[in-house]
């Protein structure tokens, strides 16, 4: 029987198996890059958001530890709810009509945010105005939007929060504090009149946030 030559050692199933193994490894790496890497990135972003929210929440809870103020965790942001009776009287919305209690709440809120540079962790504070179901459609839109704008101006001018970190929004009567009760009854709930601050953290990997902040232009007033 002829002996096996060195040339014969390279033949047989092993080279094919090695090629298959190499192809399988390459396919795994491609799938890992396509699926696992984005998932890991999202997980990292979620962890960063959670850590930032916790830091902000510690200070905001201290600021909200008083009557007429509630601090809630809502998804990926914090909500500071200030009851209407602490901010504006009925049918009032101008900055000059903001109640002393509301001013004090907002000043304390700003002081806690400036402490330990917590304000540097915040992308946006969206001020949202809400009304009760009383009154006309037009009036409620004006009230909610104008109250939000007035509180925003107070945060900027009197509390010292930068205008690029503040926005204002009116939601009229459409988001009552107790939606189920509002669906069942036409009764006016005065607790629906309120101001809410939606505090959204900076996400280092969020390019949309970063671009918006870089595009904000603040000019000196004439």
Short mmCIF file of C-alpha atoms in Angstrom, two decimals:
data_model
loop_
_atom_site.label_atom_id
_atom_site.label_comp_id
_atom_site.label_asym_id
_atom_site.label_seq_id
_atom_site.Cartn_x
_atom_site.Cartn_y
_atom_site.Cartn_z
CA UNK A 1 0.00 0.00 0.00
CA UNK A 2 1.41 3.37 -0.95
CA UNK A 3 2.24 5.70 1.94
CA UNK A 4 0.38 8.96 2.54
CA UNK A 5 2.34 11.86 1.06
CA UNK A 6 2.56 15.37 2.52
CA UNK A 7 0.52 16.60 -0.41
CA UNK A 8 -2.26 14.21 0.61
CA UNK A 9 -2.41 15.69 4.15
CA UNK A 10 -4.06 18.85 2.84
CA UNK A 11 -6.87 16.95 1.21
CA UNK A 12 -9.98 15.53 2.85
CA UNK A 13 -12.76 17.24 4.88
CA UNK A 14 -10.65 19.46 7.15
CA UNK A 15 -10.02 22.40 4.79
CA UNK A 16 -13.74 22.55 4.02
CA UNK A 17 -14.54 22.50 7.72
CA UNK A 18 -12.04 25.29 8.35
CA UNK A 19 -13.63 27.38 5.59
CA UNK A 20 -17.07 26.76 7.06
CA UNK A 21 -15.87 27.72 10.52
CA UNK A 22 -14.34 30.91 9.18
CA UNK A 23 -17.53 31.81 7.31
CA UNK A 24 -19.62 31.10 10.40
CA UNK A 25 -17.39 33.28 12.55
CA UNK A 26 -17.61 36.12 10.02
CA UNK A 27 -21.40 35.81 9.91
CA UNK A 28 -21.54 35.92 13.72
CA UNK A 29 -19.41 39.07 13.80
CA UNK A 30 -21.64 40.73 11.21
CA UNK A 31 -24.78 39.83 13.17
CA UNK A 32 -23.15 41.01 16.40
CA UNK A 33 -22.31 44.36 14.82
CA UNK A 34 -25.82 44.70 13.38
CA UNK A 35 -27.81 43.62 16.44
CA UNK A 36 -25.78 43.46 19.63
CA UNK A 37 -23.74 46.65 19.24
CA UNK A 38 -26.81 48.94 18.78
CA UNK A 39 -28.51 47.13 21.67
CA UNK A 40 -25.48 47.69 23.90
CA UNK A 41 -25.42 51.34 22.85
CA UNK A 42 -29.10 51.74 23.75
CA UNK A 43 -28.49 50.03 27.08
CA UNK A 44 -25.60 52.40 27.76
CA UNK A 45 -27.77 55.40 26.89
CA UNK A 46 -30.52 54.12 29.18
CA UNK A 47 -28.04 53.69 32.03
CA UNK A 48 -26.66 57.19 31.47
CA UNK A 49 -30.19 58.64 31.43
CA UNK A 50 -31.11 56.77 34.60
CA UNK A 51 -28.00 57.93 36.46
CA UNK A 52 -28.56 61.53 35.40
CA UNK A 53 -32.24 61.41 36.35
CA UNK A 54 -31.37 60.08 39.80
CA UNK A 55 -28.95 62.96 40.41
CA UNK A 56 -31.54 65.51 39.29
CA UNK A 57 -34.33 63.79 41.20
CA UNK A 58 -32.47 63.98 44.51
CA UNK A 59 -32.34 67.76 44.28
CA UNK A 60 -35.78 68.27 42.76
CA UNK A 61 -37.45 66.18 45.46
CA UNK A 62 -35.86 68.43 48.07
CA UNK A 63 -37.17 71.51 46.27
CA UNK A 64 -40.63 69.97 45.98
CA UNK A 65 -40.85 68.98 49.62
CA UNK A 66 -43.55 71.49 50.42
CA UNK A 67 -47.30 71.98 50.22
CA UNK A 68 -48.83 72.54 46.76
CA UNK A 69 -45.92 70.78 44.99
CA UNK A 70 -45.61 67.18 43.78
CA UNK A 71 -42.60 65.55 42.13
CA UNK A 72 -43.30 62.56 39.88
CA UNK A 73 -41.13 60.30 37.75
CA UNK A 74 -42.69 60.04 34.28
CA UNK A 75 -40.80 57.77 31.90
CA UNK A 76 -37.50 59.43 31.01
CA UNK A 77 -38.17 62.79 32.69
CA UNK A 78 -39.22 64.33 36.00
CA UNK A 79 -42.47 66.20 36.49
CA UNK A 80 -42.82 68.98 39.06
CA UNK A 81 -46.51 69.78 39.53
CA UNK A 82 -47.40 73.11 41.15
CA UNK A 83 -51.05 73.59 42.08
CA UNK A 84 -52.87 76.45 40.42
CA UNK A 85 -53.76 78.21 43.66
CA UNK A 86 -50.03 78.70 44.32
CA UNK A 87 -49.35 80.38 40.98
CA UNK A 88 -52.18 82.42 39.43
CA UNK A 89 -55.60 83.57 40.48
CA UNK A 90 -58.64 82.73 38.38
CA UNK A 91 -58.37 84.21 34.87
CA UNK A 92 -54.94 85.60 35.70
CA UNK A 93 -51.88 84.86 33.60
CA UNK A 94 -49.54 87.86 33.43
CA UNK A 95 -46.06 87.74 34.96
CA UNK A 96 -46.97 90.55 37.35
CA UNK A 97 -49.92 88.42 38.56
CA UNK A 98 -47.78 85.43 39.57
CA UNK A 99 -48.46 84.89 43.27
CA UNK A 100 -45.70 85.35 45.90
CA UNK A 101 -46.06 81.68 46.90
CA UNK A 102 -45.45 80.58 43.33
CA UNK A 103 -42.44 82.87 43.05
CA UNK A 104 -40.97 81.41 46.24
CA UNK A 105 -41.50 77.84 45.02
CA UNK A 106 -39.74 78.62 41.73
CA UNK A 107 -36.85 80.41 43.46
CA UNK A 108 -36.28 77.45 45.77
CA UNK A 109 -36.48 75.14 42.79
CA UNK A 110 -33.77 77.11 41.00
CA UNK A 111 -31.56 77.25 44.09
CA UNK A 112 -31.62 73.46 44.45
CA UNK A 113 -30.82 73.00 40.75
CA UNK A 114 -27.82 75.35 40.91
CA UNK A 115 -26.47 73.50 43.93
CA UNK A 116 -23.84 70.89 42.97
CA UNK A 117 -24.16 72.02 39.32
CA UNK A 118 -27.29 69.91 38.82
CA UNK A 119 -28.49 72.47 36.27
CA UNK A 120 -25.62 71.36 34.01
CA UNK A 121 -27.27 67.92 33.76
CA UNK A 122 -30.54 69.32 32.39
CA UNK A 123 -31.29 69.68 28.69
CA UNK A 124 -34.74 71.28 28.93
CA UNK A 125 -37.22 72.50 31.51
CA UNK A 126 -40.52 72.62 29.67
CA UNK A 127 -43.10 74.73 31.48
CA UNK A 128 -46.61 73.46 30.79
CA UNK A 129 -49.80 75.34 31.62
CA UNK A 130 -53.10 73.55 32.28
CA UNK A 131 -56.60 74.90 32.87
CA UNK A 132 -59.82 73.49 34.27
CA UNK A 133 -62.74 72.69 31.95
CA UNK A 134 -64.45 75.96 32.85
CA UNK A 135 -64.59 78.67 30.21
CA UNK A 136 -64.40 78.84 26.44
CA UNK A 137 -62.03 76.96 24.19
CA UNK A 138 -60.24 80.12 23.12
CA UNK A 139 -59.91 81.41 26.66
CA UNK A 140 -58.41 78.18 28.01
CA UNK A 141 -55.80 78.05 25.26
CA UNK A 142 -54.82 81.64 25.98
CA UNK A 143 -54.70 81.06 29.74
CA UNK A 144 -52.64 77.87 29.61
CA UNK A 145 -50.14 79.21 27.07
CA UNK A 146 -49.79 82.62 28.71
CA UNK A 147 -49.30 81.16 32.20
CA UNK A 148 -46.58 78.85 30.88
CA UNK A 149 -44.88 81.79 29.15
CA UNK A 150 -45.04 83.92 32.30
CA UNK A 151 -43.53 81.20 34.47
CA UNK A 152 -40.82 80.64 31.84
CA UNK A 153 -39.93 84.32 31.92
CA UNK A 154 -39.76 84.23 35.71
CA UNK A 155 -37.40 81.22 35.60
CA UNK A 156 -35.16 83.09 33.17
CA UNK A 157 -35.26 86.63 34.59
CA UNK A 158 -35.65 86.00 38.33
CA UNK A 159 -34.38 82.47 38.97
CA UNK A 160 -31.38 82.59 36.65
CA UNK A 161 -32.02 79.61 34.39
CA UNK A 162 -30.68 80.11 30.88
CA UNK A 163 -33.24 80.77 28.13
CA UNK A 164 -31.82 77.89 26.07
CA UNK A 165 -32.92 75.51 28.84
CA UNK A 166 -36.51 76.75 29.11
CA UNK A 167 -39.53 76.32 26.85
CA UNK A 168 -43.25 77.02 27.29
CA UNK A 169 -46.33 75.06 26.26
CA UNK A 170 -50.06 75.40 26.89
CA UNK A 171 -52.25 72.28 26.99
CA UNK A 172 -55.56 73.97 27.76
CA UNK A 173 -58.13 71.73 29.54
CA UNK A 174 -57.26 68.45 27.81
CA UNK A 175 -55.05 66.83 30.45
CA UNK A 176 -56.98 66.78 33.74
CA UNK A 177 -55.30 65.38 36.86
CA UNK A 178 -57.98 62.67 37.08
CA UNK A 179 -58.85 61.64 33.50
CA UNK A 180 -61.31 58.92 34.48
CA UNK A 181 -63.34 61.25 36.69
CA UNK A 182 -63.29 63.90 33.96
CA UNK A 183 -64.70 61.43 31.43
CA UNK A 184 -67.58 60.51 33.74
CA UNK A 185 -68.53 63.97 34.95
CA UNK A 186 -68.86 67.48 33.57
CA UNK A 187 -68.06 68.89 36.98
CA UNK A 188 -65.26 71.48 37.00
CA UNK A 189 -62.19 70.35 38.94
CA UNK A 190 -60.21 73.33 40.17
CA UNK A 191 -57.18 71.06 40.72
CA UNK A 192 -56.83 70.83 36.94
CA UNK A 193 -55.55 74.42 37.01
CA UNK A 194 -51.82 73.97 37.48
CA UNK A 195 -48.32 74.57 36.22
CA UNK A 196 -46.04 71.62 35.47
CA UNK A 197 -42.30 71.60 34.89
CA UNK A 198 -41.09 68.73 32.73
CA UNK A 199 -37.38 68.29 33.46
CA UNK A 200 -35.50 66.40 30.77
CA UNK A 201 -31.86 65.35 31.33
CA UNK A 202 -28.93 65.79 28.96
CA UNK A 203 -28.03 62.61 27.09
CA UNK A 204 -24.37 62.78 25.97
CA UNK A 205 -25.04 60.53 22.97
CA UNK A 206 -28.15 62.40 21.79
CA UNK A 207 -26.99 64.39 18.76
CA UNK A 208 -30.41 66.01 18.31
CA UNK A 209 -30.25 67.48 21.81
CA UNK A 210 -26.70 68.68 21.28
CA UNK A 211 -27.55 70.30 17.94
CA UNK A 212 -30.56 72.09 19.39
CA UNK A 213 -28.50 73.47 22.26
CA UNK A 214 -25.75 74.63 19.89
CA UNK A 215 -28.32 76.37 17.66
CA UNK A 216 -29.79 78.46 20.49
CA UNK A 217 -28.83 82.14 20.08
CA UNK A 218 -29.08 84.51 23.04
CA UNK A 219 -28.68 88.22 22.30
CA UNK A 220 -28.37 91.07 24.75
CA UNK A 221 -31.60 92.97 25.16
CA UNK A 222 -31.73 96.42 23.62
#
